[in-house]
Short mmCIF file of C-alpha atoms in Angstrom, two decimals:
data_model
loop_
_atom_site.label_atom_id
_atom_site.label_comp_id
_atom_site.label_asym_id
_atom_site.label_seq_id
_atom_site.Cartn_x
_atom_site.Cartn_y
_atom_site.Cartn_z
CA UNK A 1 -0.22 7.83 -53.72
CA UNK A 2 -3.07 6.25 -55.63
CA UNK A 3 -3.68 2.26 -54.68
CA UNK A 4 -2.42 -0.33 -57.04
CA UNK A 5 -5.08 -1.11 -59.21
CA UNK A 6 -5.32 -4.62 -58.15
CA UNK A 7 -6.74 -3.18 -54.66
CA UNK A 8 -10.29 -1.87 -54.48
CA UNK A 9 -11.87 0.72 -51.98
CA UNK A 10 -14.43 -1.25 -49.94
CA UNK A 11 -18.10 -0.15 -50.58
CA UNK A 12 -19.31 1.64 -48.01
CA UNK A 13 -23.23 1.61 -47.73
CA UNK A 14 -25.37 4.10 -45.57
CA UNK A 15 -28.04 2.30 -43.92
CA UNK A 16 -30.61 4.38 -42.13
CA UNK A 17 -32.10 2.63 -39.00
CA UNK A 18 -35.73 1.45 -39.46
CA UNK A 19 -36.21 2.68 -35.40
CA UNK A 20 -34.54 4.16 -33.21
CA UNK A 21 -31.66 2.64 -31.65
CA UNK A 22 -29.83 5.19 -29.45
CA UNK A 23 -26.55 4.89 -30.21
CA UNK A 24 -26.31 8.77 -30.73
CA UNK A 25 -26.44 9.02 -26.89
CA UNK A 26 -23.70 6.52 -25.90
CA UNK A 27 -21.43 8.97 -24.95
CA UNK A 28 -23.88 10.89 -22.59
CA UNK A 29 -24.96 7.45 -20.94
CA UNK A 30 -21.15 6.90 -19.98
CA UNK A 31 -20.83 9.92 -18.91
CA UNK A 32 -24.04 9.82 -16.58
CA UNK A 33 -22.87 6.50 -15.54
CA UNK A 34 -19.87 7.60 -14.50
CA UNK A 35 -20.81 10.79 -12.84
CA UNK A 36 -23.34 8.37 -10.52
CA UNK A 37 -20.53 5.82 -9.50
CA UNK A 38 -17.86 8.34 -8.85
CA UNK A 39 -14.14 8.13 -9.15
CA UNK A 40 -11.23 6.83 -7.09
CA UNK A 41 -7.74 8.65 -7.06
CA UNK A 42 -5.10 6.87 -5.15
CA UNK A 43 -2.24 9.63 -4.57
CA UNK A 44 1.41 9.07 -3.38
CA UNK A 45 3.43 12.26 -1.76
CA UNK A 46 6.61 11.76 -1.28
CA UNK A 47 9.68 14.10 -0.31
CA UNK A 48 11.96 15.40 2.40
CA UNK A 49 10.70 16.99 5.89
CA UNK A 50 9.27 20.64 4.70
CA UNK A 51 8.87 20.37 0.72
CA UNK A 52 4.88 21.32 1.53
CA UNK A 53 3.85 17.19 0.85
CA UNK A 54 0.77 18.08 2.50
CA UNK A 55 0.35 21.90 1.86
CA UNK A 56 0.31 20.72 -1.94
CA UNK A 57 -2.24 18.15 -1.47
CA UNK A 58 -4.87 20.38 0.72
CA UNK A 59 -4.27 23.13 -1.80
CA UNK A 60 -4.96 20.76 -4.59
CA UNK A 61 -8.27 19.68 -3.26
CA UNK A 62 -9.13 23.24 -1.85
CA UNK A 63 -9.79 20.96 1.48
CA UNK A 64 -8.07 20.31 4.65
CA UNK A 65 -7.22 16.63 4.31
CA UNK A 66 -3.82 15.69 5.85
CA UNK A 67 -2.03 17.36 8.42
CA UNK A 68 1.99 18.19 8.56
CA UNK A 69 3.92 15.57 10.39
CA UNK A 70 7.27 16.73 10.06
CA UNK A 71 9.15 19.26 11.42
CA UNK A 72 7.24 22.26 13.02
CA UNK A 73 10.23 24.24 13.86
CA UNK A 74 13.43 24.37 12.02
CA UNK A 75 15.56 23.36 15.17
CA UNK A 76 13.58 20.23 15.98
CA UNK A 77 15.14 17.04 15.71
CA UNK A 78 14.41 15.25 12.25
CA UNK A 79 11.91 12.01 13.04
CA UNK A 80 12.68 9.08 11.44
CA UNK A 81 9.55 8.12 10.42
CA UNK A 82 9.43 4.68 8.32
CA UNK A 83 5.63 4.46 8.78
CA UNK A 84 3.69 4.84 5.72
CA UNK A 85 0.53 6.23 6.19
CA UNK A 86 -2.80 6.06 4.56
CA UNK A 87 -5.72 8.47 4.74
CA UNK A 88 -9.13 8.05 2.84
CA UNK A 89 -11.66 10.48 2.41
CA UNK A 90 -15.14 11.07 0.18
CA UNK A 91 -15.30 14.59 -1.38
CA UNK A 92 -18.33 15.56 -2.95
CA UNK A 93 -18.72 18.19 -5.34
CA UNK A 94 -21.63 19.03 -7.69
CA UNK A 95 -23.18 15.68 -6.79
CA UNK A 96 -20.01 13.71 -8.20
CA UNK A 97 -17.97 11.52 -5.37
CA UNK A 98 -14.41 11.35 -5.52
CA UNK A 99 -12.98 8.90 -3.38
CA UNK A 100 -9.78 9.87 -2.48
CA UNK A 101 -6.69 7.78 -1.01
CA UNK A 102 -3.73 9.70 0.35
CA UNK A 103 -0.49 7.80 0.72
CA UNK A 104 1.88 9.75 3.46
CA UNK A 105 5.59 9.21 3.76
CA UNK A 106 6.63 11.78 6.15
CA UNK A 107 10.46 12.34 6.75
CA UNK A 108 11.09 10.58 3.58
CA UNK A 109 14.80 11.13 2.72
CA UNK A 110 15.74 13.28 5.95
CA UNK A 111 18.45 11.04 6.80
CA UNK A 112 19.99 10.52 3.84
CA UNK A 113 23.89 12.03 3.34
CA UNK A 114 24.36 14.18 0.82
CA UNK A 115 27.26 16.05 1.55
CA UNK A 116 29.30 13.47 -1.09
CA UNK A 117 27.83 15.24 -3.96
#
């Protein structure tokens, strides 16, 4: 569709800078600043005992960051856990820092009775 005759297209004029300004390197500057400062991730893992929450976190970050706090054996009694635990780590990869906070909820949902479903 064409513009109505009463509306005009603004004129855009290309101007060459008299000296170097540096806006062509803004993205590199931002990237450099972010990589130097590092990043922070907050992760919460929720699920019943034995689902693999700790394994998932350890696998994603290719490090042993948290221990399994659920039942170690299937015949072990279910633990009633109401304690939310936070573990913090700083992971450095190729000079880039990642501040990682992992919130673990061991035993969450273990006491729910789903027999009525």
